[in-house]
Amino acid sequence: MKSKGRFNFINIQKIKIRNFSLYSKNEKTTEVEENINNGVYCLAGANGLGKTTFLNIINYGLTGLVLAPNKDVLLPKEIETENKSYTEDYFKGRINVRDYDKAEIEITFEINKKTYRIVRGFDNRNALRSFEIYNNLDKNKTESILNETNSSSEELNRIYQSSLANDMGIGSFENFVFFQLYVLTFDENRRMLFWNEKASTNTLSMAFNDSLDDTERILELKKEMEVLESHARNARWQATQIKKEMEMLLNTKKEMELLNWDDLKKEYDLLINIVEESEKKFHNIESEYDTLLKRQNIINSEILQYKIQYKRLFSQYSEPRSRLLNNQYVQFSKANHECFLCGAKGHHIIEKIEKNLYQDQCPICDTKIDNDKNKVQNQILHQLEEIDKKIEGKNKDLESLIFESDAKKVELEKAEYNYISSKEKLEKFEKENSSISFKSTGDTITDSLLSEYKDRFEKEDKKADDYYKQRDQLKPEYENLLKNVEENYKRAETYFVPLFKKLSKSFIGLDLNIYFQKKGAKNIKLNFELLGTRRTESYQLSESQRFFLDIALRMTLAIYLSKKGNEATLLIDTPEGSLDIAYENRVGQMFADFVVDYNQNIIMTANINASQLLVALAKRCGEEKMYFRRMLEWTDMTEIQKEGEVLFNEVYENIDRALRGK
């Protein structure tokens, strides 16, 4: 099944950056004006020239935001609040004070058969200095559909946001901002989709939902549950602090010594840690065991298919008379009980024909049928032998897998026993020490304070319980909505999974399987199986494997979600950093697959080094699908960079030659 796409993504046509002081050459600010081609636009330059800033400028122009580094992934409605302060500071220093109110970014892009032109200043992220929309009637003719000449800059920004969300079909501008900044942008902060549960839950909810209203509801419920959990944790923390104050008060009393609080507390914390670790280990092994069972099912299914194929071929092989039986004259005789040659009639006609055929003789002339010289029969026999070998091979794989599954089952049973055992120990400890905190001391003043502490403790403890109950009341609706997402993903698997496997194999050279997984009560994610092992944690992969398999996932989502004629544009910042030369070449092939085979787009930056990634990409794309931009034309190089200018030029020339196919 091929996806029809869900969203109209933007296709950037032109970028103009005016009065941006960072881009200066010979003490004069460069007026950057770039036509962005379909395919790959690559901005290459030495370190420190402003390549990352270029991508941030594009995202700022489109969204009014730059993501702050080192922050967790946010819900769409939280992104602006949590990043507006960082955005307002980000360009200070990159733009001279004297230019700040003049500096601006202009972006022209196409979406849903319309052309947008926006101009956003760097002094007010909530405003647009200009906003125009045109209907693309044909290549040379456009028609303006926006008549807001008297609108304020802030009103233009609001109109732009609602128009873009509507044309993209993504429900809200906040959803667009999330997708643009977290999914379609792979920047220097290297935020992951595979291993960040918030990012994956938000993304999958948007990507695999029939209704945008359901997506909005999932994100609302998630937010509500997180707020309630936060309140519950705060109340629990307050209760804990009160309990500590009680302990400090009791610490002055002999009874505290009898209770031996410190030792009990250490034992309690240790038991909690053991339960958490054993639970995590149990669930991970459970997931690995489940994978093995699924692989068994797949191999059993393959064996069954081979057996069906074998049965069909064997039927053909064991019926050498089929050609004669299907002969129209023989068929006529059998149907009419009449010899097709002499016209004799009777039941014996059929018996004679079948007897001859049974004895491998021609029903008319009694000539012996020689099967050994029958080329078709020999081909069928060869096919049967080949299928035999395949079945034998699959049976060996299955036998090995069953052996591995049996061992994993023992491991799982042991992990389950340890998990249950650790919980029982914790419950026993809690039961034995249930009243340890609230004994009176015999001292009136101390007991009065303890009574006050106890009241406050119980109040905060109850408040925490109430918040958790409110959260739990939202869970059934939330889980049902997540179940719908999972069902939609299952339906999309036949297209989505092979797509990811193709892109990831271009990079890693191995077949990967990808799975949908519920993670805890609130999150959903995708994880994959590499070399027969489920990789549930990011540390199970090297840095470069993490980065580029995550980019492969983003590319798969872009291809799956984009409607024809409205393909996506990925922004990728200096991807080559963690790669050796061999893998640079493979990543270049993966990028080229994304652009050439699926007509998607990449705006990327690259350092100037061995650049095998760029050479491989340029060879596959050629000048038609890739534009290579030297950043030296925008900015001055440092003295150190000038010393290496000859080397830079050699790299540039290598890439130019690759683009020209030389």
XYZ file of C-alpha atoms in Angstrom:
662
model
C 0.000 0.000 0.000
C 1.377 3.398 -0.941
C 0.587 6.397 1.265
C -1.455 9.228 -0.199
C 0.183 11.622 2.238
C -1.435 13.731 4.935
C 0.301 17.101 4.869
C 1.244 19.721 2.314
C 4.792 20.614 3.304
C 6.419 23.900 2.388
C 8.858 24.081 -0.507
C 11.256 26.992 0.003
C 12.000 28.884 -3.199
C 14.026 31.896 -2.110
C 15.741 33.281 0.980
C 16.879 36.859 1.475
C 18.727 37.991 4.592
C 19.257 41.722 4.915
C 21.442 43.734 7.324
C 22.577 40.606 9.197
C 25.972 41.726 10.474
C 27.449 38.242 10.965
C 27.488 37.838 7.210
C 29.971 40.572 6.324
C 32.807 40.632 3.830
C 35.454 43.332 3.628
C 33.668 45.201 6.446
C 30.450 45.415 4.423
C 27.297 43.496 5.343
C 26.394 40.923 2.700
C 22.867 41.011 1.376
C 22.237 37.289 1.168
C 19.900 36.291 -1.642
C 19.641 32.574 -2.329
C 17.426 30.757 -4.807
C 16.698 27.356 -3.300
C 16.567 24.565 -5.844
C 14.536 21.370 -5.598
C 16.655 18.540 -4.222
C 19.706 19.409 -2.154
C 20.828 22.924 -1.279
C 24.158 22.624 0.542
C 25.826 25.561 2.263
C 29.452 24.628 2.878
C 32.110 26.522 4.735
C 34.756 26.454 7.390
C 33.983 26.445 11.103
C 32.591 29.602 12.684
C 31.242 31.292 9.568
C 27.566 31.018 10.581
C 26.267 27.831 8.912
C 24.183 26.761 11.927
C 22.919 30.320 12.251
C 21.720 30.145 8.632
C 19.425 27.201 9.431
C 18.216 28.897 12.613
C 17.423 32.034 10.593
C 15.256 29.964 8.231
C 13.368 28.375 11.117
C 13.057 31.758 12.824
C 11.582 33.241 9.649
C 9.027 30.434 9.384
C 8.121 30.038 13.070
C 9.342 33.133 14.933
C 11.352 30.820 17.201
C 14.785 29.324 17.757
C 14.897 26.284 20.037
C 16.948 26.689 23.188
C 19.632 24.014 23.559
C 19.626 21.406 26.334
C 15.861 21.515 26.837
C 13.625 18.497 26.801
C 11.198 18.084 23.917
C 8.005 20.014 24.558
C 4.356 19.703 23.664
C 3.382 21.936 20.711
C 1.539 24.449 22.899
C 4.536 24.803 25.231
C 7.201 25.479 22.606
C 6.690 29.238 22.249
C 6.468 29.933 25.981
C 9.602 27.946 26.776
C 11.719 29.328 23.916
C 10.667 32.944 23.403
C 13.239 34.370 25.807
C 16.092 32.394 24.202
C 14.896 33.440 20.733
C 14.907 37.110 21.673
C 18.522 36.812 22.843
C 19.842 34.445 20.163
C 20.553 37.002 17.449
C 22.076 39.610 19.752
C 25.764 39.776 18.913
C 25.181 38.169 15.552
C 23.561 41.439 14.486
C 25.181 44.775 15.367
C 23.069 47.033 17.542
C 22.965 49.688 14.831
C 21.474 47.167 12.366
C 19.058 45.408 14.697
C 15.878 47.214 13.750
C 16.746 46.954 10.025
C 17.794 43.302 9.907
C 15.188 40.951 8.455
C 14.634 37.585 6.812
C 12.471 37.194 3.721
C 11.314 33.722 2.673
C 9.338 32.778 -0.401
C 7.863 29.300 -0.444
C 5.189 27.252 -2.146
C 2.518 25.193 -0.422
C -0.785 23.735 -1.616
C -0.560 25.435 -5.042
C 0.056 28.829 -3.430
C 3.093 31.033 -3.025
C 3.799 32.688 0.323
C 6.206 35.588 0.796
C 6.962 36.607 4.376
C 9.326 39.194 5.830
C 10.129 38.974 9.545
C 12.356 41.408 11.430
C 14.707 40.208 14.154
C 13.479 42.881 16.562
C 9.941 41.476 16.919
C 9.405 37.754 16.529
C 5.604 38.100 16.831
C 5.222 40.333 13.800
C 5.616 40.191 10.039
C 6.785 43.266 8.161
C 5.194 41.896 5.021
C 2.988 38.940 4.132
C 1.656 38.032 0.700
C -0.143 34.955 -0.673
C -0.657 34.193 -4.336
C -2.587 31.464 -6.093
C -0.295 29.705 -8.562
C -2.559 29.694 -11.596
C 0.280 28.676 -13.879
C 4.062 29.018 -13.934
C 4.057 32.592 -15.188
C 0.848 33.878 -13.656
C -0.113 34.381 -10.031
C -3.076 35.978 -8.339
C -2.967 37.676 -4.954
C -5.542 36.324 -2.489
C -4.595 38.438 0.514
C -6.085 41.868 1.002
C -4.841 42.973 4.387
C -3.010 46.183 3.517
C -4.280 47.947 6.648
C -3.421 45.151 9.038
C -0.794 45.649 11.719
C 2.405 43.588 11.697
C 1.069 41.441 14.548
C -2.232 40.847 12.692
C -0.299 39.832 9.567
C 1.600 37.293 11.664
C -1.649 35.831 12.998
C -3.127 35.616 9.479
C 0.088 33.936 8.274
C -0.084 31.384 11.072
C -3.718 30.413 10.471
C -3.275 30.368 6.659
C -0.187 28.163 6.866
C -1.792 25.688 9.281
C -4.834 25.483 6.999
C -2.837 25.020 3.775
C -0.558 22.452 5.379
C -3.540 20.599 6.852
C -1.874 20.110 10.212
C -4.574 21.579 12.458
C -2.725 24.384 14.202
C 0.346 26.573 13.820
C 1.703 25.070 17.058
C 1.652 21.642 15.395
C 3.519 23.069 12.390
C 6.133 24.592 14.721
C 6.617 21.245 16.452
C 7.006 19.373 13.163
C 9.308 22.005 11.633
C 11.630 22.331 14.632
C 11.677 18.799 16.061
C 11.009 16.486 13.096
C 12.124 18.271 9.925
C 15.185 19.851 11.552
C 18.234 17.877 12.696
C 20.385 20.579 14.243
C 23.524 20.762 16.349
C 21.566 19.753 19.486
C 20.986 16.291 17.956
C 17.556 15.738 19.511
C 16.377 12.167 18.871
C 12.949 10.884 17.862
C 13.685 7.194 18.408
C 14.826 7.495 22.001
C 12.963 10.556 23.286
C 9.563 9.361 24.463
C 7.973 12.829 24.419
C 9.198 13.519 20.890
C 8.068 10.132 19.595
C 4.637 10.334 21.272
C 3.954 13.799 19.834
C 5.224 12.839 16.384
C 3.405 9.503 16.103
C 0.177 11.081 17.372
C 0.335 13.597 14.518
C 1.524 11.139 11.892
C -0.816 8.200 12.510
C -4.172 9.665 13.410
C -7.233 9.799 11.189
C -8.505 12.891 12.939
C -6.551 16.016 13.852
C -9.133 16.516 16.608
C -7.972 13.207 18.113
C -4.368 14.393 17.831
C -5.244 17.605 19.634
C -7.088 15.603 22.299
C -4.111 13.280 22.820
C -1.784 16.237 23.297
C -4.292 17.971 25.614
C -4.770 14.868 27.727
C -1.021 14.277 27.867
C -0.523 17.846 29.013
C -3.299 17.550 31.627
C -1.887 14.293 32.971
C 1.629 15.740 33.126
C 0.344 18.806 34.984
C -1.541 16.609 37.460
C 1.520 14.405 37.899
C 3.630 17.503 38.463
C 1.184 18.753 41.128
C 1.148 15.290 42.694
C 4.943 15.135 42.772
C 5.116 18.618 44.294
C 2.613 17.647 46.987
C 4.516 14.422 47.621
C 7.746 16.395 47.841
C 6.156 18.748 50.353
C 4.982 15.740 52.352
C 8.485 14.290 52.223
C 9.999 17.543 53.447
C 7.547 17.629 56.351
C 8.425 14.060 57.151
C 12.105 14.974 57.201
C 11.382 17.816 59.620
C 9.594 15.294 61.805
C 12.592 13.035 61.619
C 14.928 15.880 62.563
C 12.709 16.664 65.528
C 12.605 13.040 66.566
C 16.332 12.791 66.068
C 16.819 14.668 69.359
C 14.873 12.054 71.235
C 15.911 8.696 72.510
C 13.028 7.094 70.658
C 14.593 8.172 67.405
C 17.658 6.231 68.365
C 15.507 3.179 69.021
C 13.839 3.533 65.672
C 17.200 3.648 63.953
C 15.813 5.830 61.178
C 18.949 6.236 59.141
C 19.507 2.513 58.742
C 15.848 1.879 57.953
C 15.818 4.695 55.410
C 18.877 3.273 53.664
C 17.298 -0.163 53.571
C 14.057 1.277 52.213
C 15.844 3.223 49.443
C 17.813 0.114 48.510
C 14.628 -1.955 48.217
C 13.029 0.716 46.026
C 16.054 0.709 43.724
C 16.046 -3.081 43.474
C 12.339 -3.103 42.535
C 12.848 -0.429 39.858
C 15.867 -2.157 38.351
C 14.271 -5.610 38.374
C 11.080 -4.216 36.807
C 13.041 -2.529 34.029
C 15.088 -5.669 33.391
C 11.953 -7.833 33.334
C 10.215 -5.610 30.767
C 13.286 -5.389 28.540
C 13.701 -9.191 28.493
C 9.957 -9.520 27.919
C 10.313 -7.300 24.855
C 13.290 -9.316 23.590
C 11.394 -12.603 24.114
C 8.412 -11.184 22.271
C 10.689 -10.319 19.351
C 11.979 -13.879 19.178
C 8.429 -15.265 19.133
C 7.478 -12.885 16.350
C 10.490 -13.991 14.348
C 9.439 -17.621 14.857
C 5.995 -16.768 13.495
C 7.555 -15.065 10.484
C 9.748 -18.090 9.692
C 6.815 -20.498 10.214
C 4.830 -18.386 7.804
C 7.664 -18.478 5.266
C 7.928 -22.288 5.599
C 4.185 -22.599 5.078
C 4.403 -20.490 1.923
C 7.240 -22.654 0.626
C 5.200 -25.808 1.347
C 2.194 -24.430 -0.516
C 4.442 -23.551 -3.430
C 6.002 -27.035 -3.241
C 2.598 -28.705 -3.243
C 1.498 -26.750 -6.277
C 4.655 -27.584 -8.235
C 4.609 -31.217 -7.152
C 1.074 -31.458 -8.428
C 2.280 -30.197 -11.815
C 5.254 -32.555 -11.762
C 3.257 -35.624 -10.806
C 0.763 -34.987 -13.551
C 2.761 -35.367 -16.761
C -0.410 -36.099 -18.648
C -1.836 -32.677 -17.837
C -0.891 -31.339 -21.262
C -2.881 -34.165 -22.886
C -5.684 -33.961 -20.376
C -6.086 -30.237 -21.081
C -6.098 -30.846 -24.812
C -9.370 -29.453 -26.199
C -10.110 -32.614 -28.195
C -9.551 -34.868 -25.182
C -11.692 -32.498 -23.136
C -14.399 -32.747 -25.792
C -14.303 -36.541 -25.734
C -14.501 -36.647 -21.943
C -17.371 -34.173 -21.829
C -19.437 -35.876 -24.551
C -18.384 -39.521 -24.064
C -17.507 -39.523 -27.740
C -14.260 -40.173 -29.602
C -13.197 -36.884 -31.162
C -11.564 -38.753 -34.049
C -13.986 -41.472 -35.160
C -17.159 -40.292 -33.445
C -17.696 -43.556 -31.497
C -19.791 -43.040 -28.386
C -19.985 -44.698 -24.985
C -18.578 -44.722 -21.498
C -15.705 -46.966 -22.601
C -14.294 -44.057 -24.617
C -13.448 -42.201 -21.412
C -12.084 -45.334 -19.731
C -9.780 -45.995 -22.694
C -8.420 -42.431 -22.738
C -7.803 -42.384 -18.992
C -6.246 -45.856 -19.020
C -3.740 -44.831 -21.678
C -2.907 -41.638 -19.819
C -2.551 -43.535 -16.545
C -0.021 -45.823 -18.280
C 1.814 -42.712 -19.602
C 0.689 -43.456 -23.167
C -0.888 -41.246 -25.822
C -4.667 -41.969 -25.822
C -4.705 -42.182 -29.655
C -1.466 -43.775 -30.870
C -0.297 -45.469 -27.611
C 3.134 -43.816 -27.896
C 4.981 -43.880 -24.575
C 5.293 -40.473 -22.874
C 8.976 -39.923 -22.117
C 9.135 -37.750 -18.985
C 12.914 -37.690 -18.881
C 13.103 -35.619 -22.038
C 10.420 -33.252 -20.914
C 12.168 -29.919 -20.383
C 9.324 -28.412 -18.427
C 9.230 -31.368 -16.058
C 12.967 -31.046 -15.456
C 12.550 -27.343 -14.658
C 9.787 -28.135 -12.199
C 11.950 -30.827 -10.616
C 14.771 -28.281 -10.246
C 12.384 -25.812 -8.620
C 11.187 -28.504 -6.218
C 14.783 -29.241 -5.239
C 15.432 -25.529 -4.656
C 12.338 -25.201 -2.468
C 13.458 -28.298 -0.555
C 16.755 -26.558 0.200
C 14.983 -23.381 1.306
C 12.638 -25.299 3.597
C 15.610 -27.128 5.069
C 17.415 -23.817 5.628
C 14.363 -22.231 7.216
C 13.887 -25.253 9.451
C 17.479 -24.864 10.668
C 16.850 -21.145 11.331
C 13.661 -22.044 13.177
C 15.416 -24.703 15.229
C 18.124 -22.216 16.207
C 15.494 -19.596 17.025
C 13.492 -22.017 19.168
C 16.651 -22.878 21.074
C 17.345 -19.151 21.585
C 13.714 -18.534 22.594
C 13.808 -21.334 25.154
C 16.920 -19.825 26.716
C 15.313 -16.371 26.688
C 12.161 -17.798 28.294
C 14.217 -19.165 31.176
C 15.871 -15.758 31.476
C 12.448 -14.103 31.459
C 11.079 -16.421 34.148
C 14.091 -15.691 36.303
C 13.692 -11.934 35.791
C 9.972 -12.176 36.616
C 10.744 -14.133 39.768
C 13.303 -11.525 40.839
C 10.847 -8.709 40.108
C 7.996 -10.303 42.079
C 10.342 -11.270 44.876
C 11.724 -7.734 45.184
C 8.183 -6.295 45.315
C 7.211 -8.733 48.066
C 10.256 -7.751 50.109
C 9.383 -4.080 49.728
C 5.747 -4.654 50.707
C 6.836 -6.660 53.739
C 9.208 -3.903 54.799
C 6.533 -1.205 54.381
C 4.061 -3.270 56.390
C 6.527 -3.903 59.214
C 7.420 -0.197 59.446
C 4.055 1.382 58.667
C 3.833 3.428 61.892
C 7.461 4.286 62.250
C 7.085 8.054 61.746
C 4.303 9.000 64.100
C 5.080 7.909 67.608
C 4.818 10.521 70.312
C 7.905 11.450 72.270
C 6.359 12.175 75.680
C 7.498 15.780 75.471
C 4.508 18.184 75.312
C 6.085 20.802 73.087
C 7.653 18.230 70.806
C 4.437 16.230 70.615
C 2.510 19.395 69.738
C 4.912 20.139 66.908
C 4.789 16.530 65.766
C 0.996 16.692 65.747
C 1.167 19.805 63.552
C 3.682 18.160 61.246
C 1.487 15.076 61.046
C -1.553 17.133 60.010
C 0.458 18.931 57.340
C 1.969 15.673 56.150
C -1.419 13.988 55.820
C -2.827 17.018 54.016
C -0.027 17.059 51.417
C -0.062 13.274 51.140
C -3.826 13.297 50.460
C -3.376 16.125 47.960
C -0.830 14.005 46.078
C -3.208 11.026 46.072
C -6.045 13.199 44.766
C -3.917 14.516 41.884
C -2.910 10.987 40.947
C -6.583 9.896 41.030
C -7.544 12.787 38.723
C -4.752 11.739 36.366
C -5.938 8.138 36.427
C -9.470 9.221 35.488
C -8.059 10.597 32.210
C -6.154 7.432 31.385
C -8.945 5.332 29.772
C -9.739 8.010 27.158
C -6.031 8.614 26.562
C -5.255 4.914 26.170
C -8.131 4.472 23.702
C -6.786 7.326 21.575
C -3.290 5.817 21.655
C -4.789 2.479 20.640
C -6.262 4.183 17.554
C -2.804 5.544 16.717
C -1.351 2.039 17.041
C -4.054 0.544 14.802
C -3.444 3.226 12.171
C 0.279 2.523 12.343
C -0.379 -1.196 11.815
C -2.360 -0.365 8.696
C 0.484 1.837 7.433
C 3.201 -0.725 8.140
C 3.137 -2.269 4.678
C 4.412 1.009 3.202
C 6.108 2.718 6.135
C 8.320 -0.159 7.338
C 9.829 -1.125 3.940
C 10.499 2.583 3.369
C 12.463 2.875 6.604
C 14.278 -0.406 5.931
C 15.390 0.818 2.508
C 16.729 4.161 3.766
C 18.381 2.709 6.852
C 19.987 -0.080 4.802
C 21.525 2.549 2.504
C 23.340 3.831 5.571
C 24.004 0.822 7.782
C 24.038 -1.943 5.157
C 21.780 -4.211 7.221
C 18.093 -5.060 7.280
C 16.339 -3.503 10.267
C 12.879 -4.273 11.566
C 10.934 -1.457 13.198
C 8.214 -1.900 15.824
C 5.510 0.191 17.460
C 5.717 0.082 21.257
C 3.764 1.502 24.179
C 6.145 2.898 26.769
C 4.626 3.196 30.219
C 1.206 4.761 30.598
C 1.652 7.922 28.551
C 4.099 7.360 25.750
C 4.375 5.536 22.456
C 7.520 5.079 20.443
C 9.149 3.158 17.653
C 12.103 0.925 18.252
C 13.980 -1.396 15.981
C 15.740 -4.691 15.804
C 19.344 -4.824 14.616
C 21.070 -8.170 13.999
C 18.220 -9.974 15.739
C 18.365 -7.851 18.895
C 15.842 -5.205 19.938
C 17.698 -1.904 20.598
C 15.574 -0.348 23.322
C 18.192 2.059 24.684
C 20.225 4.669 22.794
C 23.501 3.487 24.360
C 23.129 0.192 22.515
C 24.237 1.988 19.342
C 27.224 4.098 18.360
C 26.786 7.853 18.048
C 26.773 7.803 14.257
C 24.272 4.896 14.190
C 21.949 6.854 16.504
C 22.177 10.032 14.460
C 21.657 8.605 11.006
C 19.039 6.000 11.865
C 17.131 8.871 13.466
C 17.543 10.895 10.267
C 16.327 7.838 8.304
C 13.205 7.817 10.499
C 12.611 11.546 9.836
C 13.022 10.946 6.097
C 10.558 8.035 6.258
C 8.007 10.208 8.057
C 8.515 13.013 5.518
C 7.966 10.672 2.561
C 5.005 8.925 4.186
C 3.257 12.131 5.225
C 3.883 14.400 2.231
C 1.230 14.768 -0.423
C 2.359 14.601 -4.048
C 3.634 17.989 -5.209
C 4.067 19.173 -1.618
C 7.126 17.196 -0.582
C 9.014 18.030 2.605
C 12.285 19.856 3.166
C 14.646 18.600 5.862
C 17.088 21.006 7.494
C 20.264 19.130 8.465
C 23.195 20.786 10.205
C 26.751 19.500 9.512
C 25.845 15.789 9.493
C 29.310 14.444 8.672
C 30.935 15.115 12.056
C 30.638 11.650 13.628
C 31.367 9.572 10.513
C 34.392 7.869 9.069
C 34.991 8.009 5.311
C 33.227 4.712 4.541
C 30.049 5.743 6.329
C 30.188 9.257 4.843
C 29.787 7.626 1.447
C 26.827 5.535 2.649
C 25.097 8.550 4.213
C 25.570 10.401 0.923
C 23.737 7.519 -0.782
C 20.923 7.621 1.796
C 20.463 11.377 1.323
C 20.477 10.895 -2.456
C 17.805 8.151 -2.197
C 15.613 10.584 -0.253
C 16.017 13.312 -2.858
C 16.211 11.410 -6.153
C 13.866 8.457 -5.530
C 11.205 10.326 -3.553
C 11.535 13.914 -4.847
C 12.023 15.305 -1.312
C 14.321 18.198 -0.422
C 17.235 18.892 1.894
C 18.721 22.197 2.998
C 21.956 21.278 4.706
C 25.198 22.748 5.939
C 28.565 21.048 5.777
C 32.071 21.572 7.025
C 34.927 21.487 4.581
C 36.970 18.366 5.225
C 37.374 15.121 3.303
C 33.666 15.568 2.442
C 33.082 12.070 1.079
C 29.434 12.517 2.057
C 29.133 15.528 -0.256
C 31.046 13.840 -3.074
C 28.806 10.748 -2.939
C 25.695 12.936 -2.759
C 26.881 15.144 -5.646
C 27.687 12.135 -7.871
C 24.187 10.714 -7.457
C 22.246 13.996 -7.615
C 24.198 15.895 -10.260
C 23.619 19.569 -10.997
C 19.915 18.969 -11.643
C 19.218 17.891 -8.062
C 21.926 19.598 -6.007
C 23.273 23.111 -5.597
C 26.549 23.545 -3.749
C 27.031 26.987 -2.181
C 30.432 28.217 -1.041
C 30.003 30.298 2.069
C 33.260 32.131 1.450
C 31.299 34.451 -0.809
C 29.365 35.740 2.212
C 32.014 36.145 4.871
C 35.678 36.766 5.542
C 37.851 33.869 6.653
C 40.028 33.966 9.748
C 43.807 33.984 9.377
C 43.954 30.253 10.180
C 41.283 29.522 7.605
C 43.158 31.601 5.016
C 46.205 29.380 5.566
C 44.097 26.400 4.548
C 42.366 28.121 1.645
C 44.180 26.004 -0.938
C 42.903 22.838 0.728
C 39.379 24.271 0.888
C 39.507 25.046 -2.830
C 40.620 21.495 -3.614
C 37.597 20.128 -1.739
C 35.280 22.557 -3.507
C 36.660 21.523 -6.880
C 36.213 17.814 -6.044
C 32.561 18.390 -5.261
C 32.057 20.557 -8.366
C 33.521 17.802 -10.504
C 31.226 15.242 -8.876
C 28.231 17.482 -9.592
C 29.224 17.737 -13.236
C 29.703 13.961 -13.396
C 33.450 14.176 -14.065
